[in-house]
XYZ file of C-alpha atoms in Angstrom:
142
model
C 11.771 -11.597 -4.146
C 15.296 -11.529 -5.636
C 16.191 -13.052 -8.954
C 19.818 -12.605 -8.309
C 21.614 -11.845 -4.888
C 24.952 -10.489 -3.759
C 25.765 -12.962 -0.846
C 28.933 -11.588 0.004
C 27.959 -8.063 0.493
C 26.757 -7.991 4.091
C 29.768 -10.187 4.775
C 32.429 -8.097 3.330
C 30.774 -4.717 3.624
C 28.949 -2.393 6.228
C 25.906 -1.203 4.308
C 25.373 2.623 5.184
C 22.778 3.825 2.553
C 20.426 1.638 -0.196
C 19.239 3.129 -3.220
C 16.764 1.674 -6.440
C 18.005 1.982 -9.469
C 16.809 0.652 -13.040
C 19.137 -1.048 -15.604
C 19.554 -0.719 -19.368
C 19.218 -4.333 -20.793
C 18.828 -6.111 -23.962
C 15.769 -8.525 -24.679
C 18.156 -11.570 -24.019
C 19.638 -10.226 -21.307
C 16.257 -10.008 -19.476
C 15.611 -13.395 -20.395
C 18.458 -14.591 -18.610
C 17.892 -12.463 -15.594
C 14.349 -13.669 -15.437
C 15.561 -17.190 -15.246
C 18.008 -16.310 -12.266
C 20.943 -16.861 -14.663
C 23.582 -14.121 -13.719
C 26.110 -13.218 -10.885
C 26.734 -9.950 -9.264
C 29.141 -11.249 -6.281
C 32.222 -9.369 -8.043
C 30.568 -6.470 -9.417
C 30.966 -2.802 -8.411
C 29.443 0.640 -9.378
C 31.352 3.712 -11.029
C 30.140 7.211 -11.928
C 31.656 8.621 -15.000
C 30.563 12.046 -16.677
C 27.351 11.975 -14.221
C 26.241 8.490 -15.236
C 26.178 5.323 -13.262
C 27.702 2.466 -14.715
C 27.634 -1.456 -13.410
C 30.997 -3.216 -14.037
C 32.105 -7.090 -14.045
C 27.871 -7.917 -13.898
C 27.589 -11.228 -15.312
C 24.706 -12.321 -17.109
C 24.867 -15.667 -19.059
C 24.078 -15.721 -22.620
C 20.239 -16.710 -23.313
C 20.058 -20.226 -24.849
C 17.636 -19.135 -27.698
C 19.498 -15.831 -28.145
C 21.503 -16.667 -31.368
C 22.855 -13.427 -32.795
C 21.170 -11.199 -30.240
C 23.262 -12.195 -27.326
C 26.124 -9.790 -26.170
C 28.747 -9.967 -24.185
C 28.293 -11.518 -20.834
C 30.270 -8.967 -18.886
C 29.423 -5.749 -20.658
C 29.237 -2.386 -19.293
C 25.809 -1.646 -18.163
C 24.230 1.661 -17.640
C 22.086 2.307 -14.643
C 19.393 4.563 -14.772
C 19.024 6.924 -11.215
C 18.153 10.644 -10.766
C 20.680 13.075 -11.613
C 20.281 14.140 -7.604
C 21.176 10.464 -6.830
C 24.102 10.401 -8.977
C 25.543 13.483 -7.641
C 24.866 12.457 -3.996
C 26.521 9.054 -4.591
C 29.672 10.241 -6.440
C 30.114 13.065 -3.704
C 29.784 10.587 -0.731
C 31.863 7.793 -2.545
C 34.843 10.211 -3.195
C 34.555 12.165 -0.080
C 34.217 9.459 2.748
C 35.883 6.793 0.788
C 32.663 4.704 0.076
C 32.218 1.768 -2.068
C 28.764 1.610 -4.167
C 28.023 -2.169 -4.570
C 25.080 -4.021 -6.159
C 22.983 -5.868 -3.268
C 20.225 -7.564 -5.545
C 18.090 -7.987 -8.446
C 14.007 -7.837 -8.519
C 11.306 -7.557 -10.518
C 9.070 -4.180 -9.667
C 6.148 -3.417 -11.671
C 7.286 -5.472 -14.627
C 10.720 -4.124 -14.670
C 13.885 -5.353 -13.156
C 15.350 -3.435 -10.615
C 18.896 -3.361 -8.987
C 19.222 -2.611 -5.323
C 22.449 -0.592 -4.941
C 24.205 0.471 -1.538
C 26.867 2.688 -0.120
C 29.065 0.510 1.570
C 32.394 0.594 3.822
C 34.639 -2.275 3.426
C 35.058 -4.360 6.443
C 38.520 -5.059 8.023
C 39.272 -8.821 9.095
C 38.487 -8.299 12.737
C 35.352 -6.544 11.739
C 34.345 -9.884 10.400
C 35.663 -11.585 13.386
C 33.495 -9.329 15.942
C 30.330 -10.254 13.785
C 31.109 -13.663 13.919
C 31.458 -13.377 17.687
C 28.037 -11.576 18.096
C 26.150 -13.934 15.971
C 27.413 -16.806 17.644
C 26.641 -15.170 21.262
C 23.036 -14.352 19.698
C 22.586 -17.763 18.835
C 23.751 -18.928 22.434
C 21.666 -16.792 24.073
C 18.483 -17.851 21.915
C 18.950 -21.525 23.185
C 18.602 -21.038 26.642
């Protein structure tokens, strides 16, 4: 079950490959995410110095967090294997792909982030997907 999901990911991007990554969070951020108080709709992932970071991920400040709350849009580090980071960096630079977050979920009492290598859709691709979806709905009616 996803705690937070990126609803625009499959509408705006064609997902090619997915990965699972850990997140480096503070205690109050974990509490906020467990209450589904956050957003990854406009966030993206970049790789700098062989480390993956997620930008623009919003995590609401925890109400009882007082002094332990941090900046809601701060830069957060992703935990991936070195070979995965190298592969992601190579494919994103070579093929011009984007690394986007798909969803945040629990796995064995740890918060995980599903990320994807994706290619941005053009407007005509989006229209084509809508037509296919409508045709599929029509065929199911009869």
